[in-house]
Amino acid sequence: MTTPPPFPYDRHPAPPALPAPPVPPGPPVRPRAARSAGAVVEGVVRGAQVRTEYRGEHASEVIWTFRLEEYDTAGNLLSLVPVEMRGLTFEGSLADGDWVRARGRTKAGTLRVTRLENLTTGAAVRAKGVSRPAVAVAYVLMAAIAAFVAWGFYTTFFGGPDLPPGFPGDW
């Protein structure tokens, strides 16, 4: 009795399994409660999504949401941190698998950040809104209009200042 010939896949053994990629060093272990104000987290981006919320006819806000997987120095998963970035526009890019460092405030269990550092690409990612000088100019303009209106009410109800002697009256 003869043995059957080997199957075609028996002729070539399977290639050896590739070693798992090294996990970048993670942040030091810290308790969850330490993430309230000014928290810094570092980890791998997972589940990145982009959406737009409309506020009125002409105002919209772009929102990036993702989870950061935090690892300890041994490569063990410590926690998943939900992260949200809101702005009119964004500078920089972010993708699943990028290693990032983010600083922000926790609100309702979600870390809210306006900027982060993409350690994979070396780029800074920033949510842009209305610039501070533009907001300052708007406040100054509103204060000037309010002062003009207040002056108009004052002169209407309490009379204007007396004219200096020799100043021409009615034109």
PDB file of C-alpha atoms in Angstrom:
ATOM      1  CA  MET A   1       0.000   0.000   0.000  1.00  0.00           C
ATOM      2  CA  THR A   2       1.329   3.394  -0.941  1.00  0.00           C
ATOM      3  CA  THR A   3       0.800   6.670   0.819  1.00  0.00           C
ATOM      4  CA  PRO A   4      -1.131   9.381  -1.018  1.00  0.00           C
ATOM      5  CA  PRO A   5       0.819  12.295  -2.441  1.00  0.00           C
ATOM      6  CA  PRO A   6       0.994  15.388  -0.219  1.00  0.00           C
ATOM      7  CA  PHE A   7      -1.434  18.224  -0.776  1.00  0.00           C
ATOM      8  CA  PRO A   8      -0.044  21.258  -2.575  1.00  0.00           C
ATOM      9  CA  TYR A   9      -0.055  23.369   0.567  1.00  0.00           C
ATOM     10  CA  ASP A  10       1.975  20.720   2.397  1.00  0.00           C
ATOM     11  CA  ARG A  11       4.946  21.283   0.087  1.00  0.00           C
ATOM     12  CA  HIS A  12       5.603  24.809   1.331  1.00  0.00           C
ATOM     13  CA  PRO A  13       5.419  25.357   5.049  1.00  0.00           C
ATOM     14  CA  ALA A  14       3.604  28.473   6.242  1.00  0.00           C
ATOM     15  CA  PRO A  15       5.869  31.474   6.746  1.00  0.00           C
ATOM     16  CA  PRO A  16       6.716  32.199  10.355  1.00  0.00           C
ATOM     17  CA  ALA A  17       4.372  34.620  12.095  1.00  0.00           C
ATOM     18  CA  LEU A  18       5.585  38.206  12.148  1.00  0.00           C
ATOM     19  CA  PRO A  19       6.427  39.555  15.585  1.00  0.00           C
ATOM     20  CA  ALA A  20       3.922  42.017  17.032  1.00  0.00           C
ATOM     21  CA  PRO A  21       4.933  45.636  16.485  1.00  0.00           C
ATOM     22  CA  PRO A  22       6.365  47.254  19.593  1.00  0.00           C
ATOM     23  CA  VAL A  23       3.934  49.372  21.563  1.00  0.00           C
ATOM     24  CA  PRO A  24       5.215  52.911  22.083  1.00  0.00           C
ATOM     25  CA  PRO A  25       5.863  53.763  25.700  1.00  0.00           C
ATOM     26  CA  GLY A  26       2.716  55.037  27.322  1.00  0.00           C
ATOM     27  CA  PRO A  27       2.094  57.609  30.009  1.00  0.00           C
ATOM     28  CA  PRO A  28       2.627  56.829  33.654  1.00  0.00           C
ATOM     29  CA  VAL A  29      -0.290  55.190  35.409  1.00  0.00           C
ATOM     30  CA  ARG A  30      -2.486  57.806  37.055  1.00  0.00           C
ATOM     31  CA  PRO A  31      -5.902  57.565  38.631  1.00  0.00           C
ATOM     32  CA  ARG A  32      -8.991  58.445  36.612  1.00  0.00           C
ATOM     33  CA  ALA A  33      -9.949  61.237  39.033  1.00  0.00           C
ATOM     34  CA  ALA A  34      -6.777  63.158  38.125  1.00  0.00           C
ATOM     35  CA  ARG A  35      -8.230  63.975  34.708  1.00  0.00           C
ATOM     36  CA  SER A  36     -10.497  66.867  35.670  1.00  0.00           C
ATOM     37  CA  ALA A  37      -8.653  70.133  35.022  1.00  0.00           C
ATOM     38  CA  GLY A  38      -5.637  70.403  32.744  1.00  0.00           C
ATOM     39  CA  ALA A  39      -5.380  66.665  32.164  1.00  0.00           C
ATOM     40  CA  VAL A  40      -2.692  65.367  29.811  1.00  0.00           C
ATOM     41  CA  VAL A  41      -3.257  62.040  28.088  1.00  0.00           C
ATOM     42  CA  GLU A  42      -1.092  60.222  25.584  1.00  0.00           C
ATOM     43  CA  GLY A  43      -2.124  57.253  23.516  1.00  0.00           C
ATOM     44  CA  VAL A  44      -3.280  55.758  20.226  1.00  0.00           C
ATOM     45  CA  VAL A  45      -6.232  57.253  18.320  1.00  0.00           C
ATOM     46  CA  ARG A  46      -9.108  54.852  17.633  1.00  0.00           C
ATOM     47  CA  GLY A  47     -12.523  55.444  16.057  1.00  0.00           C
ATOM     48  CA  ALA A  48     -11.853  58.954  14.721  1.00  0.00           C
ATOM     49  CA  GLN A  49     -15.016  60.609  13.370  1.00  0.00           C
ATOM     50  CA  VAL A  50     -15.853  64.052  11.983  1.00  0.00           C
ATOM     51  CA  ARG A  51     -19.257  65.711  12.057  1.00  0.00           C
ATOM     52  CA  THR A  52     -20.666  69.198  11.556  1.00  0.00           C
ATOM     53  CA  GLU A  53     -23.294  70.825  13.746  1.00  0.00           C
ATOM     54  CA  TYR A  54     -25.238  73.732  12.306  1.00  0.00           C
ATOM     55  CA  ARG A  55     -26.311  76.656  14.478  1.00  0.00           C
ATOM     56  CA  GLY A  56     -28.625  78.852  12.481  1.00  0.00           C
ATOM     57  CA  GLU A  57     -28.380  79.470   8.759  1.00  0.00           C
ATOM     58  CA  HIS A  58     -24.767  80.549   8.468  1.00  0.00           C
ATOM     59  CA  ALA A  59     -23.027  79.250  11.587  1.00  0.00           C
ATOM     60  CA  SER A  60     -21.583  75.766  11.799  1.00  0.00           C
ATOM     61  CA  GLU A  61     -19.087  73.995  14.011  1.00  0.00           C
ATOM     62  CA  VAL A  62     -16.853  71.057  13.057  1.00  0.00           C
ATOM     63  CA  ILE A  63     -16.460  68.375  15.732  1.00  0.00           C
ATOM     64  CA  TRP A  64     -13.802  65.663  15.836  1.00  0.00           C
ATOM     65  CA  THR A  65     -14.410  62.775  18.220  1.00  0.00           C
ATOM     66  CA  PHE A  66     -12.164  59.801  18.918  1.00  0.00           C
ATOM     67  CA  ARG A  67     -10.915  57.540  21.687  1.00  0.00           C
ATOM     68  CA  LEU A  68      -7.382  57.516  23.022  1.00  0.00           C
ATOM     69  CA  GLU A  69      -6.081  54.137  24.129  1.00  0.00           C
ATOM     70  CA  GLU A  70      -3.669  54.697  27.013  1.00  0.00           C
ATOM     71  CA  TYR A  71      -0.988  52.059  27.631  1.00  0.00           C
ATOM     72  CA  ASP A  72       1.397  51.468  30.489  1.00  0.00           C
ATOM     73  CA  THR A  73       5.131  50.993  29.952  1.00  0.00           C
ATOM     74  CA  ALA A  74       4.643  47.221  29.565  1.00  0.00           C
ATOM     75  CA  GLY A  75       2.204  47.762  26.691  1.00  0.00           C
ATOM     76  CA  ASN A  76      -0.928  46.856  28.640  1.00  0.00           C
ATOM     77  CA  LEU A  77      -4.081  48.824  27.887  1.00  0.00           C
ATOM     78  CA  LEU A  78      -4.831  51.136  30.820  1.00  0.00           C
ATOM     79  CA  SER A  79      -7.946  52.951  29.683  1.00  0.00           C
ATOM     80  CA  LEU A  80      -9.962  54.352  26.813  1.00  0.00           C
ATOM     81  CA  VAL A  81     -10.381  58.124  26.992  1.00  0.00           C
ATOM     82  CA  PRO A  82     -13.115  59.734  24.860  1.00  0.00           C
ATOM     83  CA  VAL A  83     -11.832  62.971  23.300  1.00  0.00           C
ATOM     84  CA  GLU A  84     -13.685  65.787  21.537  1.00  0.00           C
ATOM     85  CA  MET A  85     -12.336  68.762  19.568  1.00  0.00           C
ATOM     86  CA  ARG A  86     -14.650  71.576  18.419  1.00  0.00           C
ATOM     87  CA  GLY A  87     -13.881  74.505  16.134  1.00  0.00           C
ATOM     88  CA  LEU A  88     -14.823  76.430  13.022  1.00  0.00           C
ATOM     89  CA  THR A  89     -11.891  74.860  11.162  1.00  0.00           C
ATOM     90  CA  PHE A  90      -8.880  72.671  11.984  1.00  0.00           C
ATOM     91  CA  GLU A  91      -5.157  72.879  11.303  1.00  0.00           C
ATOM     92  CA  GLY A  92      -3.313  69.589  11.075  1.00  0.00           C
ATOM     93  CA  SER A  93      -4.476  66.023  10.613  1.00  0.00           C
ATOM     94  CA  LEU A  94      -5.342  63.017  12.692  1.00  0.00           C
ATOM     95  CA  ALA A  95      -6.006  59.378  11.745  1.00  0.00           C
ATOM     96  CA  ASP A  96      -6.707  56.058  13.415  1.00  0.00           C
ATOM     97  CA  GLY A  97      -3.495  54.555  14.762  1.00  0.00           C
ATOM     98  CA  ASP A  98      -1.719  57.896  15.325  1.00  0.00           C
ATOM     99  CA  TRP A  99       0.039  58.320  18.659  1.00  0.00           C
ATOM    100  CA  VAL A 100      -1.011  61.683  20.178  1.00  0.00           C
ATOM    101  CA  ARG A 101      -0.627  63.775  23.322  1.00  0.00           C
ATOM    102  CA  ALA A 102      -3.628  65.900  24.310  1.00  0.00           C
ATOM    103  CA  ARG A 103      -4.291  68.368  27.115  1.00  0.00           C
ATOM    104  CA  GLY A 104      -7.732  69.556  28.111  1.00  0.00           C
ATOM    105  CA  ARG A 105     -10.593  69.539  30.578  1.00  0.00           C
ATOM    106  CA  THR A 106     -12.950  66.682  31.294  1.00  0.00           C
ATOM    107  CA  LYS A 107     -16.636  67.455  30.898  1.00  0.00           C
ATOM    108  CA  ALA A 108     -19.267  64.724  31.337  1.00  0.00           C
ATOM    109  CA  GLY A 109     -16.603  62.028  31.011  1.00  0.00           C
ATOM    110  CA  THR A 110     -15.187  63.381  27.737  1.00  0.00           C
ATOM    111  CA  LEU A 111     -11.838  65.138  27.451  1.00  0.00           C
ATOM    112  CA  ARG A 112     -12.383  68.438  25.604  1.00  0.00           C
ATOM    113  CA  VAL A 113      -9.262  69.718  23.860  1.00  0.00           C
ATOM    114  CA  THR A 114      -8.533  72.600  21.487  1.00  0.00           C
ATOM    115  CA  ARG A 115      -5.078  71.450  20.448  1.00  0.00           C
ATOM    116  CA  LEU A 116      -2.999  68.311  20.556  1.00  0.00           C
ATOM    117  CA  GLU A 117       0.347  67.034  19.346  1.00  0.00           C
ATOM    118  CA  ASN A 118       0.399  64.219  16.790  1.00  0.00           C
ATOM    119  CA  LEU A 119       3.515  62.320  17.844  1.00  0.00           C
ATOM    120  CA  THR A 120       3.324  60.029  14.804  1.00  0.00           C
ATOM    121  CA  THR A 121       3.614  62.857  12.268  1.00  0.00           C
ATOM    122  CA  GLY A 122       5.173  65.508  14.493  1.00  0.00           C
ATOM    123  CA  ALA A 123       2.382  67.948  13.606  1.00  0.00           C
ATOM    124  CA  ALA A 124       0.401  70.179  15.922  1.00  0.00           C
ATOM    125  CA  VAL A 125      -3.363  69.805  15.472  1.00  0.00           C
ATOM    126  CA  ARG A 126      -5.446  72.842  16.430  1.00  0.00           C
ATOM    127  CA  ALA A 127      -9.145  73.675  16.444  1.00  0.00           C
ATOM    128  CA  LYS A 128      -9.517  77.222  15.158  1.00  0.00           C
ATOM    129  CA  GLY A 129     -12.320  79.547  16.173  1.00  0.00           C
ATOM    130  CA  VAL A 130     -12.850  83.271  16.006  1.00  0.00           C
ATOM    131  CA  SER A 131      -9.553  85.020  16.733  1.00  0.00           C
ATOM    132  CA  ARG A 132      -9.136  86.870  20.033  1.00  0.00           C
ATOM    133  CA  PRO A 133      -8.405  90.232  18.370  1.00  0.00           C
ATOM    134  CA  ALA A 134     -11.663  89.948  16.405  1.00  0.00           C
ATOM    135  CA  VAL A 135     -13.582  89.220  19.619  1.00  0.00           C
ATOM    136  CA  ALA A 136     -11.868  92.187  21.346  1.00  0.00           C
ATOM    137  CA  VAL A 137     -12.783  94.517  18.459  1.00  0.00           C
ATOM    138  CA  ALA A 138     -16.396  93.297  18.612  1.00  0.00           C
ATOM    139  CA  TYR A 139     -16.583  94.021  22.368  1.00  0.00           C
ATOM    140  CA  VAL A 140     -15.076  97.506  21.921  1.00  0.00           C
ATOM    141  CA  LEU A 141     -17.518  98.246  19.105  1.00  0.00           C
ATOM    142  CA  MET A 142     -20.488  97.074  21.180  1.00  0.00           C
ATOM    143  CA  ALA A 143     -19.297  99.198  24.139  1.00  0.00           C
ATOM    144  CA  ALA A 144     -18.994 102.279  21.881  1.00  0.00           C
ATOM    145  CA  ILE A 145     -22.511 101.756  20.516  1.00  0.00           C
ATOM    146  CA  ALA A 146     -23.899 101.292  24.051  1.00  0.00           C
ATOM    147  CA  ALA A 147     -22.145 104.507  25.201  1.00  0.00           C
ATOM    148  CA  PHE A 148     -23.578 106.440  22.224  1.00  0.00           C
ATOM    149  CA  VAL A 149     -27.099 105.168  22.944  1.00  0.00           C
ATOM    150  CA  ALA A 150     -26.737 106.015  26.660  1.00  0.00           C
ATOM    151  CA  TRP A 151     -25.512 109.524  25.772  1.00  0.00           C
ATOM    152  CA  GLY A 152     -28.510 109.961  23.427  1.00  0.00           C
ATOM    153  CA  PHE A 153     -30.975 108.963  26.171  1.00  0.00           C
ATOM    154  CA  TYR A 154     -29.247 111.246  28.673  1.00  0.00           C
ATOM    155  CA  THR A 155     -29.354 114.298  26.416  1.00  0.00           C
ATOM    156  CA  THR A 156     -32.968 113.591  25.417  1.00  0.00           C
ATOM    157  CA  PHE A 157     -34.352 113.200  28.942  1.00  0.00           C
ATOM    158  CA  PHE A 158     -32.082 115.481  30.969  1.00  0.00           C
ATOM    159  CA  GLY A 159     -31.219 118.075  28.357  1.00  0.00           C
ATOM    160  CA  GLY A 160     -27.906 118.570  26.732  1.00  0.00           C
ATOM    161  CA  PRO A 161     -25.059 120.547  28.209  1.00  0.00           C
ATOM    162  CA  ASP A 162     -25.384 124.331  28.104  1.00  0.00           C
ATOM    163  CA  LEU A 163     -23.643 125.932  25.181  1.00  0.00           C
ATOM    164  CA  PRO A 164     -20.603 128.044  25.997  1.00  0.00           C
ATOM    165  CA  PRO A 165     -21.011 131.813  25.727  1.00  0.00           C
ATOM    166  CA  GLY A 166     -20.501 133.062  22.184  1.00  0.00           C
ATOM    167  CA  PHE A 167     -21.183 129.643  20.636  1.00  0.00           C
ATOM    168  CA  PRO A 168     -23.607 129.948  17.711  1.00  0.00           C
ATOM    169  CA  GLY A 169     -26.983 128.507  18.615  1.00  0.00           C
ATOM    170  CA  ASP A 170     -29.381 127.363  15.952  1.00  0.00           C
ATOM    171  CA  TRP A 171     -27.909 127.226  12.493  1.00  0.00           C
TER     172      TRP A 171
END
